[in-house]
Amino acid sequence: MQNIMKILGHASPGMSMTYTHISDPSVLAGYQAVLQPGAVIAGPLAETLRAGQLDQDALDWLQTNFYKTELELGRCLRLPQEGPCEYDPYLTCAKLVTTAQYAPRLRDRLCVEEQLAVDAENRGWGREVERHERTADRLRALLDDLGEPHEVPWADEE
């Protein structure tokens, strides 16, 4: 991406990505994993996508801007007319959609949240314990919806 940015004279990856197409293999694979019929997805918007309840304008926007929707643990499919994304570390965004591709990141984040909850408990920080446990619960639910294990798959081999 850095080379492409230099060649095109762009200051940001976003500007360079404006000129990529859905035919780009990695963008296409991500797009198909989320938006193709029968995709295994999790998150509050998943049922809407499975039911095909997006109108044509929304679908057109997503097809054009899909690469811009990626977050740390999935994709936010919030449309421009809905205003700025409310995604936060508590994973409460109603537009969050994630796939098995993000399972390793979800598991890593779950591990961090569990460690932070233990640390907060040891320090007597009840509200922090609650916050980290709530986030961990959400991560477990997403992994369950995806049919993915909570633990790193190779952890038992060690």
mmCIF file of N, CA and C in Angstrom, residues 68-127:
data_model
loop_
_atom_site.group_PDB
_atom_site.id
_atom_site.type_symbol
_atom_site.label_atom_id
_atom_site.label_comp_id
_atom_site.label_asym_id
_atom_site.label_seq_id
_atom_site.Cartn_x
_atom_site.Cartn_y
_atom_site.Cartn_z
ATOM 1 N N LYS A 68 -14.013 0.474 3.309
ATOM 2 C CA LYS A 68 -13.909 1.522 4.328
ATOM 3 C C LYS A 68 -14.577 1.132 5.643
ATOM 4 N N THR A 69 -15.309 0.026 5.655
ATOM 5 C CA THR A 69 -16.119 -0.317 6.817
ATOM 6 C C THR A 69 -15.395 -1.168 7.850
ATOM 7 N N GLU A 70 -14.133 -1.549 7.577
ATOM 8 C CA GLU A 70 -13.447 -2.460 8.479
ATOM 9 C C GLU A 70 -13.041 -1.785 9.781
ATOM 10 N N LEU A 71 -13.318 -2.474 10.878
ATOM 11 C CA LEU A 71 -12.915 -2.067 12.217
ATOM 12 C C LEU A 71 -11.965 -3.141 12.760
ATOM 13 N N GLU A 72 -11.562 -3.010 13.981
ATOM 14 C CA GLU A 72 -10.644 -3.980 14.579
ATOM 15 C C GLU A 72 -11.227 -5.392 14.591
ATOM 16 N N LEU A 73 -12.508 -5.523 14.922
ATOM 17 C CA LEU A 73 -13.095 -6.842 15.154
ATOM 18 C C LEU A 73 -14.221 -7.199 14.195
ATOM 19 N N GLY A 74 -14.376 -6.451 13.142
ATOM 20 C CA GLY A 74 -15.451 -6.731 12.199
ATOM 21 C C GLY A 74 -15.650 -5.545 11.284
ATOM 22 N N ARG A 75 -16.859 -5.340 10.866
ATOM 23 C CA ARG A 75 -17.178 -4.226 9.979
ATOM 24 C C ARG A 75 -18.389 -3.480 10.498
ATOM 25 N N CYS A 76 -18.367 -2.159 10.350
ATOM 26 C CA CYS A 76 -19.519 -1.334 10.704
ATOM 27 C C CYS A 76 -20.228 -0.981 9.401
ATOM 28 N N LEU A 77 -21.447 -1.441 9.238
ATOM 29 C CA LEU A 77 -22.192 -1.205 8.013
ATOM 30 C C LEU A 77 -23.171 -0.045 8.154
ATOM 31 N N ARG A 78 -22.825 0.900 9.006
ATOM 32 C CA ARG A 78 -23.630 2.103 9.194
ATOM 33 C C ARG A 78 -23.575 2.927 7.911
ATOM 34 N N LEU A 79 -24.728 3.344 7.425
ATOM 35 C CA LEU A 79 -24.818 4.121 6.195
ATOM 36 C C LEU A 79 -24.602 5.601 6.482
ATOM 37 N N PRO A 80 -24.145 6.377 5.498
ATOM 38 C CA PRO A 80 -23.854 7.802 5.724
ATOM 39 C C PRO A 80 -25.031 8.574 6.304
ATOM 40 N N GLN A 81 -26.239 8.282 5.855
ATOM 41 C CA GLN A 81 -27.406 9.019 6.351
ATOM 42 C C GLN A 81 -27.718 8.726 7.823
ATOM 43 N N GLU A 82 -27.056 7.708 8.390
ATOM 44 C CA GLU A 82 -27.263 7.374 9.798
ATOM 45 C C GLU A 82 -26.340 8.151 10.720
ATOM 46 N N GLY A 83 -25.465 8.970 10.167
ATOM 47 C CA GLY A 83 -24.562 9.762 10.993
ATOM 48 C C GLY A 83 -23.313 8.993 11.363
ATOM 49 N N PRO A 84 -22.461 9.596 12.212
ATOM 50 C CA PRO A 84 -21.183 8.959 12.559
ATOM 51 C C PRO A 84 -21.372 7.665 13.342
ATOM 52 N N CYS A 85 -20.412 6.784 13.178
ATOM 53 C CA CYS A 85 -20.449 5.483 13.854
ATOM 54 C C CYS A 85 -20.328 5.659 15.361
ATOM 55 N N GLU A 86 -21.072 4.866 16.086
ATOM 56 C CA GLU A 86 -21.027 4.898 17.549
ATOM 57 C C GLU A 86 -20.231 3.731 18.098
ATOM 58 N N TYR A 87 -19.456 3.049 17.254
ATOM 59 C CA TYR A 87 -18.671 1.901 17.678
ATOM 60 C C TYR A 87 -17.794 2.289 18.866
ATOM 61 N N ASP A 88 -17.785 1.452 19.862
ATOM 62 C CA ASP A 88 -16.965 1.714 21.036
ATOM 63 C C ASP A 88 -16.358 0.412 21.546
ATOM 64 N N PRO A 89 -15.478 0.493 22.518
ATOM 65 C CA PRO A 89 -14.819 -0.723 22.984
ATOM 66 C C PRO A 89 -15.764 -1.739 23.620
ATOM 67 N N TYR A 90 -16.969 -1.345 23.934
ATOM 68 C CA TYR A 90 -17.914 -2.280 24.545
ATOM 69 C C TYR A 90 -18.618 -3.133 23.512
ATOM 70 N N LEU A 91 -18.317 -2.898 22.229
ATOM 71 C CA LEU A 91 -18.901 -3.675 21.140
ATOM 72 C C LEU A 91 -20.426 -3.591 21.122
ATOM 73 N N THR A 92 -20.956 -2.410 21.357
ATOM 74 C CA THR A 92 -22.403 -2.251 21.412
ATOM 75 C C THR A 92 -23.000 -1.700 20.127
ATOM 76 N N CYS A 93 -22.187 -1.441 19.123
ATOM 77 C CA CYS A 93 -22.690 -0.861 17.890
ATOM 78 C C CYS A 93 -23.701 -1.803 17.246
ATOM 79 N N ALA A 94 -24.887 -1.299 16.967
ATOM 80 C CA ALA A 94 -25.938 -2.102 16.357
ATOM 81 C C ALA A 94 -25.617 -2.475 14.919
ATOM 82 N N LYS A 95 -24.630 -1.859 14.338
ATOM 83 C CA LYS A 95 -24.280 -2.127 12.945
ATOM 84 C C LYS A 95 -23.046 -3.011 12.804
ATOM 85 N N LEU A 96 -22.497 -3.488 13.902
ATOM 86 C CA LEU A 96 -21.315 -4.336 13.838
ATOM 87 C C LEU A 96 -21.668 -5.681 13.216
ATOM 88 N N VAL A 97 -20.887 -6.104 12.255
ATOM 89 C CA VAL A 97 -20.990 -7.431 11.655
ATOM 90 C C VAL A 97 -19.581 -7.996 11.632
ATOM 91 N N THR A 98 -19.434 -9.251 12.000
ATOM 92 C CA THR A 98 -18.117 -9.862 11.991
ATOM 93 C C THR A 98 -18.195 -11.250 11.387
ATOM 94 N N THR A 99 -17.061 -11.780 10.991
ATOM 95 C CA THR A 99 -16.990 -13.096 10.361
ATOM 96 C C THR A 99 -15.902 -13.922 11.036
ATOM 97 N N ALA A 100 -15.817 -15.183 10.641
ATOM 98 C CA ALA A 100 -14.807 -16.074 11.200
ATOM 99 C C ALA A 100 -13.388 -15.570 10.924
ATOM 100 N N GLN A 101 -13.227 -14.759 9.901
ATOM 101 C CA GLN A 101 -11.920 -14.162 9.592
ATOM 102 C C GLN A 101 -11.384 -13.379 10.794
ATOM 103 N N TYR A 102 -12.283 -12.798 11.584
ATOM 104 C CA TYR A 102 -11.890 -11.985 12.735
ATOM 105 C C TYR A 102 -11.802 -12.791 14.031
ATOM 106 N N ALA A 103 -12.071 -14.087 13.975
ATOM 107 C CA ALA A 103 -12.064 -14.907 15.197
ATOM 108 C C ALA A 103 -10.748 -14.824 15.958
ATOM 109 N N PRO A 104 -9.589 -14.879 15.292
ATOM 110 C CA PRO A 104 -8.345 -14.749 16.067
ATOM 111 C C PRO A 104 -8.262 -13.420 16.818
ATOM 112 N N ARG A 105 -8.700 -12.330 16.194
ATOM 113 C CA ARG A 105 -8.691 -11.022 16.870
ATOM 114 C C ARG A 105 -9.700 -11.002 18.006
ATOM 115 N N LEU A 106 -10.868 -11.615 17.774
ATOM 116 C CA LEU A 106 -11.879 -11.676 18.839
ATOM 117 C C LEU A 106 -11.348 -12.455 20.033
ATOM 118 N N ARG A 107 -10.680 -13.592 19.770
ATOM 119 C CA ARG A 107 -10.114 -14.392 20.869
ATOM 120 C C ARG A 107 -9.010 -13.627 21.596
ATOM 121 N N ASP A 108 -8.163 -12.942 20.837
ATOM 122 C CA ASP A 108 -7.096 -12.145 21.469
ATOM 123 C C ASP A 108 -7.697 -11.070 22.360
ATOM 124 N N ARG A 109 -8.716 -10.399 21.848
ATOM 125 C CA ARG A 109 -9.365 -9.335 22.624
ATOM 126 C C ARG A 109 -10.045 -9.914 23.859
ATOM 127 N N LEU A 110 -10.663 -11.095 23.720
ATOM 128 C CA LEU A 110 -11.288 -11.767 24.862
ATOM 129 C C LEU A 110 -10.247 -12.054 25.938
ATOM 130 N N CYS A 111 -9.101 -12.541 25.552
ATOM 131 C CA CYS A 111 -8.016 -12.828 26.502
ATOM 132 C C CYS A 111 -7.602 -11.558 27.243
ATOM 133 N N VAL A 112 -7.453 -10.467 26.512
ATOM 134 C CA VAL A 112 -7.076 -9.182 27.127
ATOM 135 C C VAL A 112 -8.145 -8.738 28.116
ATOM 136 N N GLU A 113 -9.411 -8.814 27.709
ATOM 137 C CA GLU A 113 -10.499 -8.376 28.598
ATOM 138 C C GLU A 113 -10.560 -9.225 29.852
ATOM 139 N N GLU A 114 -10.340 -10.533 29.737
ATOM 140 C CA GLU A 114 -10.345 -11.406 30.909
ATOM 141 C C GLU A 114 -9.190 -11.054 31.849
ATOM 142 N N GLN A 115 -8.017 -10.766 31.282
ATOM 143 C CA GLN A 115 -6.865 -10.371 32.106
ATOM 144 C C GLN A 115 -7.127 -9.040 32.795
ATOM 145 N N LEU A 116 -7.730 -8.105 32.076
ATOM 146 C CA LEU A 116 -8.033 -6.802 32.671
ATOM 147 C C LEU A 116 -9.077 -6.923 33.773
ATOM 148 N N ALA A 117 -10.038 -7.823 33.608
ATOM 149 C CA ALA A 117 -11.048 -8.040 34.654
ATOM 150 C C ALA A 117 -10.395 -8.587 35.923
ATOM 151 N N VAL A 118 -9.474 -9.522 35.770
ATOM 152 C CA VAL A 118 -8.757 -10.081 36.931
ATOM 153 C C VAL A 118 -7.943 -8.994 37.609
ATOM 154 N N ASP A 119 -7.234 -8.205 36.832
ATOM 155 C CA ASP A 119 -6.426 -7.118 37.396
ATOM 156 C C ASP A 119 -7.307 -6.118 38.141
ATOM 157 N N ALA A 120 -8.432 -5.762 37.551
ATOM 158 C CA ALA A 120 -9.351 -4.818 38.199
ATOM 159 C C ALA A 120 -9.908 -5.408 39.493
ATOM 160 N N GLU A 121 -10.209 -6.707 39.477
ATOM 161 C CA GLU A 121 -10.699 -7.386 40.684
ATOM 162 C C GLU A 121 -9.643 -7.330 41.785
ATOM 163 N N ASN A 122 -8.402 -7.600 41.423
ATOM 164 C CA ASN A 122 -7.300 -7.556 42.396
ATOM 165 C C ASN A 122 -7.106 -6.163 42.985
ATOM 166 N N ARG A 123 -7.436 -5.141 42.250
ATOM 167 C CA ARG A 123 -7.292 -3.764 42.715
ATOM 168 C C ARG A 123 -8.554 -3.241 43.409
ATOM 169 N N GLY A 124 -9.611 -4.056 43.386
ATOM 170 C CA GLY A 124 -10.860 -3.641 44.025
ATOM 171 C C GLY A 124 -11.651 -2.628 43.210
ATOM 172 N N TRP A 125 -11.473 -2.629 41.905
ATOM 173 C CA TRP A 125 -12.162 -1.684 41.028
ATOM 174 C C TRP A 125 -13.415 -2.346 40.445
ATOM 175 N N GLY A 126 -14.469 -2.383 41.203
ATOM 176 C CA GLY A 126 -15.696 -3.080 40.824
ATOM 177 C C GLY A 126 -16.284 -2.679 39.483
ATOM 178 N N ARG A 127 -16.335 -1.373 39.218
ATOM 179 C CA ARG A 127 -16.922 -0.919 37.941
ATOM 180 C C ARG A 127 -16.077 -1.343 36.751
#
